[in-house]
Structure formats: structure tokens, C-alpha cells
Short mmCIF file of C-alpha atoms in Angstrom, two decimals:
data_model
loop_
_atom_site.label_atom_id
_atom_site.label_comp_id
_atom_site.label_asym_id
_atom_site.label_seq_id
_atom_site.Cartn_x
_atom_site.Cartn_y
_atom_site.Cartn_z
CA MET A 564 0.01 -0.05 0.04
CA GLY A 565 2.86 2.39 0.69
CA ASN A 566 6.50 2.38 -0.56
CA LYS A 567 7.86 3.69 2.67
CA ARG A 568 8.77 1.15 5.28
CA LEU A 569 6.49 1.44 8.30
CA GLU A 570 8.49 1.74 11.42
CA SER A 571 5.67 2.15 13.85
CA ASP A 572 2.49 0.25 14.90
CA TYR A 573 -0.02 3.09 14.90
CA SER A 574 -2.43 0.99 16.95
CA ARG A 575 -0.13 1.78 19.87
CA TYR A 576 -1.55 5.33 19.87
CA MET A 577 -4.92 4.12 21.13
CA ASP A 578 -6.66 1.47 23.15
CA LEU A 579 -10.26 1.43 22.00
CA LYS A 580 -11.33 -1.38 24.29
CA GLU A 581 -10.29 0.76 27.24
CA GLY A 582 -11.37 3.98 25.44
CA TRP A 583 -8.38 6.24 25.01
CA VAL A 584 -6.41 7.97 22.16
CA ASP A 585 -2.89 9.33 22.44
CA ARG A 586 -2.63 13.09 22.02
CA ARG A 587 0.46 12.84 19.84
CA ILE A 588 -1.56 11.88 16.78
CA PHE A 589 -2.90 15.50 16.79
CA TRP A 590 0.52 17.18 16.98
CA GLU A 591 3.63 15.41 15.67
CA GLN A 592 4.91 16.19 12.24
CA GLU A 593 6.13 12.64 11.65
CA ILE A 594 2.70 11.20 12.18
CA TYR A 595 1.22 13.78 9.91
CA GLU A 596 3.60 12.87 7.12
CA GLN A 597 2.56 9.33 7.37
CA GLU A 598 -1.13 10.36 7.15
CA LEU A 599 -0.35 12.05 3.83
CA GLU A 600 1.38 8.81 2.61
CA GLN A 601 -0.96 6.19 4.02
CA ILE A 602 -4.38 7.90 4.04
CA PHE A 603 -4.53 10.86 1.64
CA ALA A 604 -2.40 9.24 -1.13
CA LYS A 605 -4.47 6.07 -0.92
CA ALA A 606 -8.10 6.64 0.21
CA TRP A 607 -10.98 7.79 -1.89
CA GLN A 608 -11.73 11.47 -1.12
CA PHE A 609 -14.55 13.86 -1.89
CA ILE A 610 -13.58 16.22 -4.71
CA ALA A 611 -16.63 18.11 -5.84
CA HIS A 612 -20.40 17.90 -6.44
CA ASP A 613 -21.66 17.43 -9.96
CA SER A 614 -23.51 20.76 -9.85
CA MET A 615 -20.21 22.60 -9.42
CA MET A 616 -19.13 21.70 -13.05
CA PRO A 617 -22.32 21.46 -15.09
CA ASN A 618 -20.82 22.23 -18.52
CA PRO A 619 -17.93 20.79 -20.64
CA ASN A 620 -14.53 22.45 -19.78
CA ASP A 621 -15.85 23.57 -16.32
CA PHE A 622 -13.19 23.04 -13.70
CA TYR A 623 -12.67 23.19 -9.96
CA THR A 624 -9.29 23.16 -8.01
CA THR A 625 -8.90 21.53 -4.64
CA TYR A 626 -6.55 19.26 -2.70
CA MET A 627 -6.14 15.56 -1.92
CA GLY A 628 -4.02 15.77 1.27
CA GLU A 629 -1.52 18.41 0.24
CA ASP A 630 -1.51 17.45 -3.43
CA GLY A 631 -3.26 20.14 -5.46
CA VAL A 632 -5.56 18.73 -8.04
CA ILE A 633 -7.89 19.95 -10.83
CA ALA A 634 -11.27 18.38 -11.53
CA ALA A 635 -12.58 19.00 -15.09
CA ARG A 636 -15.70 18.12 -16.84
CA GLN A 637 -15.10 16.45 -20.17
CA LYS A 638 -17.04 16.77 -23.43
CA ASP A 639 -18.59 13.41 -22.84
CA GLY A 640 -19.91 14.48 -19.49
CA SER A 641 -17.40 12.53 -17.44
CA VAL A 642 -15.00 14.11 -14.93
CA LYS A 643 -11.22 13.81 -14.80
CA VAL A 644 -9.04 14.60 -11.76
CA PHE A 645 -5.29 15.30 -12.20
CA LEU A 646 -2.44 16.90 -10.36
CA ASN A 647 -2.19 20.74 -10.57
CA SER A 648 1.54 20.72 -11.28
CA CYS A 649 3.34 21.12 -14.55
CA THR A 650 5.40 18.17 -15.67
CA HIS A 651 8.23 20.47 -16.82
CA ARG A 652 9.43 22.30 -13.62
CA GLY A 653 6.40 21.66 -11.33
CA ASN A 654 4.67 24.99 -11.11
CA LYS A 655 0.94 25.19 -10.66
CA ILE A 656 -0.93 25.26 -13.96
CA CYS A 657 -4.01 26.80 -12.54
CA TYR A 658 -4.34 29.37 -9.80
CA ALA A 659 -8.06 29.98 -10.12
CA ASP A 660 -10.59 28.30 -7.84
CA ASP A 661 -12.92 27.43 -10.66
CA GLY A 662 -14.04 28.40 -14.01
CA ASN A 663 -14.35 27.34 -17.71
CA THR A 664 -11.36 26.93 -20.00
CA ARG A 665 -10.08 25.19 -23.08
CA ASN A 666 -6.63 24.50 -21.59
CA PHE A 667 -4.38 25.15 -18.61
CA THR A 668 -1.05 26.91 -19.45
CA CYS A 669 1.94 27.02 -17.08
CA ASN A 670 3.09 30.56 -16.26
CA TYR A 671 6.80 29.55 -16.21
CA HIS A 672 7.55 28.17 -19.73
CA GLY A 673 4.18 28.17 -21.41
CA TRP A 674 3.50 24.35 -21.44
CA ALA A 675 -0.15 23.94 -22.24
CA PHE A 676 -2.44 21.09 -20.99
CA GLY A 677 -5.92 20.21 -22.14
CA THR A 678 -8.81 19.84 -19.79
CA ASP A 679 -8.21 16.12 -20.01
CA GLY A 680 -4.74 16.68 -18.47
CA GLU A 681 -2.77 15.77 -21.68
CA LEU A 682 0.18 17.86 -22.77
CA LYS A 683 -1.00 19.64 -25.89
CA GLY A 684 1.72 22.14 -26.73
CA LEU A 685 4.91 23.89 -25.68
CA SER A 686 5.84 27.55 -26.24
CA ASN A 687 8.71 27.92 -28.76
CA GLU A 688 8.53 24.15 -29.36
CA HIS A 689 11.05 24.49 -32.17
CA VAL A 690 13.90 24.69 -29.59
CA TYR A 691 13.34 20.99 -28.92
CA ASP A 692 14.98 18.67 -31.38
CA GLU A 693 13.04 15.83 -32.85
CA GLY A 694 12.92 12.99 -30.31
CA ASP A 695 13.55 15.28 -27.26
CA ILE A 696 10.06 14.90 -25.91
CA ASP A 697 7.14 12.68 -26.50
CA LYS A 698 4.15 14.80 -25.41
CA SER A 699 1.89 11.81 -24.96
CA LYS A 700 4.12 10.71 -22.12
CA TRP A 701 4.25 14.05 -20.28
CA GLY A 702 0.64 14.68 -19.36
CA LEU A 703 -0.56 15.32 -15.85
CA LYS A 704 -0.86 12.45 -13.42
CA GLN A 705 -4.46 11.14 -13.42
CA ALA A 706 -6.52 9.97 -10.44
CA ARG A 707 -9.13 7.34 -10.52
CA VAL A 708 -12.56 8.97 -10.49
CA ASP A 709 -16.03 7.68 -9.56
CA SER A 710 -19.16 9.27 -8.17
CA TYR A 711 -22.12 8.40 -5.86
CA LYS A 712 -25.40 10.14 -6.49
CA GLY A 713 -23.81 13.56 -7.33
CA LEU A 714 -20.77 13.34 -5.08
CA ILE A 715 -17.49 13.03 -7.09
CA PHE A 716 -14.55 11.07 -5.49
CA ALA A 717 -11.06 10.42 -6.53
CA THR A 718 -8.05 8.33 -5.43
CA PHE A 719 -4.43 8.17 -6.68
CA ASP A 720 -4.14 4.43 -5.66
CA GLU A 721 -4.62 2.04 -8.51
CA GLU A 722 -4.95 -0.80 -5.93
CA ALA A 723 -7.62 0.86 -3.84
CA PRO A 724 -10.96 -0.98 -3.65
CA SER A 725 -13.87 0.34 -5.72
CA LEU A 726 -15.72 3.45 -4.44
CA GLU A 727 -18.76 1.28 -3.70
CA GLU A 728 -16.65 -1.07 -1.54
CA PHE A 729 -14.89 1.80 0.14
CA LEU A 730 -18.26 3.40 0.99
CA GLY A 731 -19.75 0.00 1.89
CA ASP A 732 -23.09 0.00 3.64
CA PHE A 733 -22.73 3.58 4.41
CA ARG A 734 -24.48 4.11 0.97
CA TRP A 735 -27.70 3.15 2.85
CA TYR A 736 -27.25 6.16 5.10
CA LEU A 737 -25.94 8.57 2.41
CA ASP A 738 -29.22 8.04 0.50
CA ILE A 739 -31.02 9.83 3.30
CA MET A 740 -29.28 12.96 2.17
CA LEU A 741 -28.80 12.32 -1.59
CA ASP A 742 -31.79 10.31 -2.77
CA GLN A 743 -34.96 11.84 -1.23
CA ASP A 744 -36.57 12.26 -4.63
CA ASP A 745 -35.88 11.68 -8.35
CA GLY A 746 -34.27 15.07 -8.84
CA GLY A 747 -31.04 14.53 -6.88
CA THR A 748 -29.09 17.28 -5.01
CA GLU A 749 -27.03 20.42 -5.85
CA PHE A 750 -24.77 22.87 -4.17
CA ILE A 751 -26.02 26.49 -4.07
CA GLY A 752 -24.72 29.89 -3.19
CA GLY A 753 -21.11 29.38 -3.90
CA GLY A 754 -18.47 28.02 -1.53
CA ILE A 755 -16.67 29.44 1.49
CA LYS A 756 -13.11 28.93 2.57
CA ASN A 757 -11.89 29.18 6.22
CA TYR A 758 -8.62 28.44 7.86
CA ILE A 759 -8.49 27.02 11.44
CA ASN A 760 -5.35 26.43 13.47
CA ALA A 761 -6.24 22.89 14.50
CA ASN A 762 -5.54 19.37 13.52
CA TRP A 763 -7.85 18.23 10.74
CA LYS A 764 -9.05 15.17 12.67
CA PHE A 765 -10.74 17.31 15.33
CA GLY A 766 -13.27 18.62 12.81
CA VAL A 767 -13.93 15.20 11.28
CA GLU A 768 -14.44 13.45 14.64
CA ASN A 769 -16.77 16.23 15.86
CA PHE A 770 -19.03 15.48 12.95
CA VAL A 771 -18.57 11.69 12.90
CA GLY A 772 -20.28 11.31 16.34
CA ASP A 773 -20.03 14.17 18.85
CA ALA A 774 -23.68 15.01 19.76
CA TYR A 775 -22.51 15.37 23.33
CA HIS A 776 -20.78 18.78 22.78
CA ALA A 777 -23.81 20.41 21.26
CA LEU A 778 -25.80 20.70 24.46
CA TRP A 779 -22.92 22.56 26.18
CA THR A 780 -20.85 24.29 23.46
CA HIS A 781 -23.78 25.53 21.43
CA ASP A 782 -26.22 26.31 24.21
CA SER A 783 -25.87 30.13 24.17
CA GLY A 784 -25.84 30.27 20.36
CA PHE A 785 -29.00 28.14 20.20
CA LYS A 786 -30.77 30.23 22.77
CA ALA A 787 -29.94 33.33 20.69
CA MET A 788 -31.85 31.74 17.78
CA ASN A 789 -34.60 30.11 19.82
CA ASN A 790 -36.24 32.81 21.93
CA ASN A 791 -33.77 32.21 24.81
CA GLU A 792 -34.77 28.51 25.11
CA GLY A 793 -31.78 26.13 25.12
CA PHE A 794 -31.46 22.42 24.19
CA PRO A 795 -33.55 20.03 26.18
CA PRO A 796 -31.62 17.61 28.43
CA ALA A 797 -29.76 14.82 26.67
CA ASP A 798 -32.22 11.97 25.85
CA PRO A 799 -30.54 8.82 24.51
CA THR A 800 -33.83 7.16 23.67
CA ASP A 801 -34.25 5.91 20.09
CA SER A 802 -30.96 7.40 18.98
CA TYR A 803 -27.82 5.69 17.66
CA HIS A 804 -24.21 5.66 16.34
CA ALA A 805 -23.68 3.83 13.15
CA SER A 806 -20.23 3.33 11.57
CA MET A 807 -18.59 1.31 8.78
CA ASN A 808 -15.15 1.69 7.17
CA GLY A 809 -14.53 4.73 9.39
CA HIS A 810 -17.54 6.59 8.06
CA GLY A 811 -20.02 7.55 10.79
CA TRP A 812 -23.55 8.91 11.37
CA GLU A 813 -24.89 9.80 14.75
CA PHE A 814 -28.62 10.47 14.86
CA GLY A 815 -31.90 10.68 16.59
CA THR A 816 -35.18 9.57 15.06
CA GLU A 817 -37.53 12.39 16.01
CA GLY A 818 -37.09 14.03 12.53
CA LEU A 819 -37.10 17.65 13.71
CA ALA A 820 -34.14 19.02 15.66
CA ASP A 821 -31.70 19.93 13.04
CA ILE A 822 -34.30 21.41 10.75
CA ALA A 823 -35.52 23.47 13.75
CA ILE A 824 -31.98 24.75 14.38
CA LEU A 825 -32.09 26.37 10.98
CA GLY A 826 -34.66 28.79 12.27
CA GLN A 827 -36.66 28.76 9.08
CA PRO A 828 -40.28 27.75 9.65
CA LYS A 829 -41.10 27.39 5.99
CA VAL A 830 -38.36 24.79 5.62
CA LEU A 831 -39.77 22.68 8.53
CA GLU A 832 -43.22 22.88 6.85
CA TYR A 833 -41.81 21.83 3.49
CA TYR A 834 -40.07 18.67 4.96
CA GLU A 835 -43.15 17.77 6.91
CA LYS A 836 -45.14 17.66 3.76
CA MET A 837 -42.37 15.74 1.99
CA ARG A 838 -41.65 13.18 4.70
CA PRO A 839 -44.48 10.66 3.59
CA LYS A 840 -42.84 10.56 0.06
CA MET A 841 -39.43 10.00 1.72
CA ALA A 842 -40.86 7.17 3.78
CA GLU A 843 -42.30 5.60 0.66
CA ARG A 844 -38.93 5.91 -1.17
CA LEU A 845 -36.52 5.11 1.68
CA GLY A 846 -38.58 3.50 4.34
CA GLU A 847 -39.99 4.79 7.62
CA MET A 848 -36.77 4.57 9.54
CA ARG A 849 -34.72 6.66 7.14
CA SER A 850 -37.50 9.24 6.74
CA LYS A 851 -37.34 9.75 10.52
CA ILE A 852 -33.53 9.99 10.70
CA PHE A 853 -33.49 12.86 8.30
CA GLY A 854 -33.88 16.12 10.09
CA SER A 855 -33.15 14.72 13.58
CA LEU A 856 -30.29 15.90 15.69
CA ALA A 857 -27.43 14.40 13.71
CA SER A 858 -24.00 14.78 12.19
CA VAL A 859 -22.06 12.83 9.62
CA SER A 860 -18.49 12.22 8.40
CA LEU A 861 -17.14 10.28 5.48
CA PHE A 862 -13.60 8.89 6.05
CA PRO A 863 -11.22 10.52 5.77
CA ASN A 864 -12.19 14.16 5.63
CA CYS A 865 -15.69 14.99 4.45
CA SER A 866 -18.73 15.99 6.63
CA PHE A 867 -22.29 17.27 6.58
CA LEU A 868 -25.31 18.04 8.77
CA PRO A 869 -28.53 16.49 7.35
CA GLY A 870 -31.34 18.92 7.91
CA ILE A 871 -29.17 21.89 8.45
CA GLN A 872 -27.67 21.05 5.04
CA THR A 873 -24.15 22.34 5.57
CA PHE A 874 -21.47 20.21 3.58
CA ARG A 875 -17.73 20.53 4.07
CA VAL A 876 -14.23 19.13 3.64
CA TRP A 877 -11.40 19.45 6.01
CA LEU A 878 -8.21 19.92 3.94
CA PRO A 879 -4.98 19.33 6.03
CA ARG A 880 -2.37 22.11 5.95
CA GLY A 881 0.08 20.52 8.37
CA PRO A 882 -0.61 18.88 11.72
CA HIS A 883 -1.77 22.14 13.33
CA LYS A 884 -3.86 23.78 10.57
CA PHE A 885 -6.59 22.91 8.16
CA GLU A 886 -8.52 24.59 5.34
CA MET A 887 -12.33 24.16 5.61
CA ARG A 888 -14.41 24.44 2.52
CA MET A 889 -18.11 24.49 2.89
CA TRP A 890 -21.26 24.61 0.80
CA THR A 891 -25.07 24.35 1.21
CA ILE A 892 -26.61 21.23 -0.28
CA VAL A 893 -30.26 21.14 -1.34
CA ASN A 894 -32.65 19.06 -3.45
CA LYS A 895 -32.79 20.26 -7.03
CA ASN A 896 -36.53 19.97 -7.10
CA MET A 897 -37.14 22.30 -4.15
CA PRO A 898 -38.87 25.60 -4.67
CA ASP A 899 -36.31 28.40 -4.93
CA GLU A 900 -37.73 30.13 -1.78
CA ILE A 901 -37.03 26.92 0.23
CA LYS A 902 -33.54 26.68 -1.12
CA GLN A 903 -32.83 30.22 -0.26
CA ALA A 904 -34.26 29.83 3.23
CA ILE A 905 -32.05 26.82 3.86
CA ASN A 906 -29.02 28.81 2.55
CA ILE A 907 -29.78 31.67 4.90
CA GLY A 908 -30.29 29.23 7.79
CA CYS A 909 -26.83 27.65 7.00
CA MET A 910 -25.13 31.07 6.89
CA GLN A 911 -26.63 32.08 10.25
CA THR A 912 -25.53 28.89 11.96
CA PHE A 913 -22.70 26.90 10.33
CA ASN A 914 -20.35 29.21 8.44
CA PRO A 915 -17.31 31.18 9.73
CA ALA A 916 -19.48 33.91 11.02
CA GLY A 917 -22.32 31.67 12.09
CA VAL A 918 -23.43 31.59 15.75
CA LEU A 919 -22.62 27.90 16.16
CA GLU A 920 -19.57 27.39 13.85
CA MET A 921 -17.46 29.95 15.78
CA ASP A 922 -17.87 27.83 18.96
CA ASP A 923 -16.46 24.78 17.30
CA GLY A 924 -13.43 26.45 15.76
CA GLU A 925 -12.34 27.92 19.02
CA ASN A 926 -12.53 24.66 20.75
CA TRP A 927 -10.63 22.79 18.01
CA GLU A 928 -7.87 25.26 18.13
CA GLY A 929 -7.64 24.91 21.90
CA ASN A 930 -7.63 21.06 21.55
CA THR A 931 -4.54 21.32 19.26
CA SER A 932 -2.45 24.10 20.69
CA VAL A 933 -2.27 22.73 24.15
CA ASN A 934 -0.12 19.91 22.75
CA LYS A 935 2.82 22.30 22.39
CA GLY A 936 3.56 21.16 25.91
CA VAL A 937 5.78 18.13 26.13
CA VAL A 938 4.16 16.73 29.23
CA THR A 939 0.69 17.51 27.88
CA ARG A 940 1.15 15.55 24.65
CA ARG A 941 2.38 12.59 26.51
CA GLY A 942 -1.08 12.15 27.94
CA LYS A 943 -4.16 10.34 26.79
CA LEU A 944 -7.67 11.51 25.75
CA HIS A 945 -10.82 9.68 26.98
CA TYR A 946 -12.98 8.08 24.32
CA GLY A 947 -14.98 5.68 26.56
CA CYS A 948 -18.47 7.00 26.50
CA GLY A 949 -20.95 4.22 25.63
CA ILE A 950 -18.26 1.63 25.20
CA ASN A 951 -20.53 -1.33 26.15
CA ARG A 952 -23.65 -0.10 24.16
CA ARG A 953 -23.08 -2.10 20.91
CA ILE A 954 -26.30 -3.64 19.61
CA GLU A 955 -27.64 -5.51 16.60
CA HIS A 956 -30.36 -3.61 14.77
CA GLU A 957 -32.67 -5.30 12.29
CA GLU A 958 -32.91 -2.21 10.13
CA LEU A 959 -29.69 -0.24 10.74
CA PRO A 960 -26.66 -1.65 8.95
CA GLY A 961 -23.01 -1.31 10.11
CA ILE A 962 -21.53 -1.22 13.58
CA VAL A 963 -24.36 0.18 15.64
CA TYR A 964 -24.38 1.54 19.19
CA ALA A 965 -27.44 2.62 21.22
CA SER A 966 -27.56 6.36 22.06
CA GLN A 967 -26.17 9.17 19.94
CA PHE A 968 -24.46 10.56 23.12
CA ASN A 969 -21.56 8.22 22.67
CA ASP A 970 -17.85 7.89 21.56
CA ALA A 971 -18.50 4.85 19.40
CA ASN A 972 -18.20 6.48 15.96
CA GLN A 973 -15.11 8.36 17.07
CA ARG A 974 -13.49 5.07 18.17
CA GLN A 975 -14.35 3.45 14.88
CA PHE A 976 -12.93 6.46 13.03
CA TYR A 977 -9.61 6.11 14.79
CA GLU A 978 -9.61 2.36 14.36
CA ARG A 979 -9.91 2.92 10.60
CA TRP A 980 -7.19 5.53 10.77
CA ALA A 981 -4.84 3.01 12.51
CA ASP A 982 -5.75 0.26 10.06
CA LEU A 983 -4.69 2.43 7.11
CA MET A 984 -1.70 3.92 8.70
CA ASN A 985 -0.33 0.32 9.39
CA ALA A 986 -1.31 -1.32 6.14
CA LYS A 987 1.31 -2.09 3.50
CA SER A 988 -1.53 -3.10 1.12
CA TRP A 989 -5.26 -2.88 0.92
CA ASP A 990 -5.34 -6.67 1.55
CA GLN A 991 -4.10 -5.85 5.13
CA VAL A 992 -7.02 -3.40 5.79
CA PRO A 993 -9.70 -5.39 7.74
CA THR A 994 -13.38 -5.20 7.16
CA ARG A 995 -14.68 -4.74 10.70
CA TYR A 996 -18.41 -5.22 10.10
CA THR A 997 -20.61 -7.61 8.13
CA PRO A 998 -21.97 -5.81 5.00
CA ARG A 999 -25.71 -6.27 4.20
CA TYR A 1000 -25.73 -4.36 0.91
CA ALA A 1001 -22.58 -5.54 -0.88
CA GLY A 1002 -23.44 -5.62 -4.51
CA LYS A 1003 -27.03 -4.56 -3.72
CA LYS A 1004 -29.04 -1.40 -4.29
CA THR A 1005 -29.79 0.62 -1.23
CA VAL A 1006 -33.05 2.25 -2.49
#
């Protein structure tokens, strides 16, 4: 799986049966470098939504780990993803965030690449003698690309499992967000970039399973939006953690809390009218999960809040900093006024100036910066909440724990992290649950 000889057993940085994780994984440069090699150079990662590149020659630039990449829509409607680095001297070939173009031309020597990543031409090409260069061999390194219901993913590892296998039974849960009706989804309102001085994993783990923090961290912000009424006391009844392959969804089943947090009554009314159709399409259980107090992360670094509709990626910028990119995701078939109301609610709650987002960023920075202390980072962090609550559920696939107030998904996230950090090949990455939907449709 990796060319670099692995000199450490990364499982030693945690004991998930006892419920602790070593602080050093959030601080040390050597561990971070191995994450880039073993996780971000290998795993499937979210790149973009189909709606971000609707037309041929549309492109979007982003990162896979710290490798800059370009995603470009082809004339046949497919998407290619390739490195944003000229094969001559290495400079970026595109500095724009997105746009539409016929080619990408390097500023340094004028090498021009098509939107398919192939080398098309060189400035003053006559200075090269015949046989000096075969342009067909000097295109940009291509990633494997696949998509799931509007979400575009890529990996640079030719030996990685298929995207369907990588997502596994988590597709059953993703459909709650992505397949509510025949129209599919889209991103609206443009994207937002924000930089936070924190380790990237703190953002991902917060969304993968941390309902517990909301009742305390977000209490004042929620009161400001809810007529000075805070969250009700934690109620673990009929709520769950579900995880597979490091992906996690924590959720209630009351169908209301996250939609209510938006503070947009017309949105709540819209979903209540739509819920019977969702139940018919997805089943009663999944129709009740949507809109409940919930949060979701896809391993390694993509998250969203179903009902609030914020969608984001956590792009690592070293062990102590990440770039967060966020969008609002909606159903294409929604009335425009509902889309706009959802977008406004997102901006008021979960964006850099939102009353709830600011709380989280401050906490994650504190979680990270304290580890400057040598004695501090030798310590452990407690991840033992709900450690004995695992259950078998006849409807819910994956590794399921009772109560969304739990550290179960966080433990599964770090177990997957250690599995990939240790593996020399994908054959050495264990499947830690029994799939129910392998090779089967989930709707």
C-alpha cells in the first residue's frame, strides 16, 4: 500500500477497548507525514459535487491531502481529476478556484495542457530537437474517479478498492441525504473557505459522532436563535451511532431537531409535507432519521449535517492547521424560496460567522495548541463513552451503538485511521463489520 517502510505500529496510539487515544496523533509532524502517505495518497476522497461543474470544460481546483488537483468536466460528461503541477518544472498550472477553460497553461515556460490533463503544446517548441520529448508521455498524473449520487470522489491508488466497496453499507445512510426524490441534489450559493489552526481530525471526529458537545458548546448560540430556550436535556432514547469503514452517522429519530436549528419555519413545513414521500422511497426509519439531531463524516475528511444542510471538507495544511471548504446542499426539485431559506439558515448557523460554527473552531484550536507542551502531549484523551452499548439492529446496517451521546463512531474512525496507517497493502485493511448491501441497491 505504501512504498515507505512502516516503522511504527499506529495502533499503539490508542486502546479502543479501554477507550483512549494518544494526544500525539494531533501534533507530531512525523505522524502527519505518514497520514499524507498512508491515507490521503491512498483513500477515496470527496472532490466536488456534480453541480459545481455542469458544463464541458468547467473546472474546480482543490486538494487531496496536500496534493493540489484539478477536476474538469469532459465533453462526454465524465470528470477527470489530475495533479495541478506542470510536468516540466512543477509550477501550478491553474491558480483559479474554478471556471471554464479550453486549456491550462503554465506561467513559467508556457507548457499547455488540455482539460483532459494531456500535454497539448509547448511555447517555442522549435527549440526542442526531434525526439527530445514525446508529449503523450508528459501529461498530468491522473487519479481514478467515480461518483455516488452527485458526489465526485477520486483516489491516486490504482490498488484501492472500488468506491462502492470503500463506502460499503454507508451508502444506505448517504441515501437519506442524496436520494430523497428523483431530482437529486445540488450545491447552491457558492463556496466558503476558512482556515482554522487545528488538527484536521478534530473537525472530522466532531461531525462523525459528537452530539455530546452540542448541548454545552452551542447552548448560548441556540438560545440566541430560539427565543432564549436552550437544548432540552440529553435523551438517549431511540438514537444511535452507526459506523462502517470509518464513516459515521450519529442520529436521533425524531425528525425535527436539526431542521428546527435552521430557524426557518417554511423549511420545516416543506419537509413535513415531503416526509411521507421520503418514507415511501427510503422506508419509515430513514425518513425519521433525516432532520433529527445528527451529524455525519465520510472517512477521511468530508462531513455534513442532514437537515441543516451544511456540507464541508477538512483539507489538512500541516498537523496544526486545516482549510475548511463548505457549501449548502439542497434538493434540485425544491422551490427556490425553500432553497434560499435553507441557505440563509446555514449562513446564520454553520459558516465562519455563524453563531454555532465559531464555537467549534475555537474549541478545536484549543484542543490542538495545548499539545505544544511536552508533558501535555504525552497524555491520553478519553474516548470511553458508551463503550458497552453495541447492539444488533434489524434495520440499521453497520456497527451500531445505542444512544447518539456516545464515543462509538469516534472510536471506529480512529480504528480505521490506525488500520490504514499500518497497512502495507489494501489486503491488510480489515473489514470490521458484516455488510448487508454488498453488490445490492440501497433504494
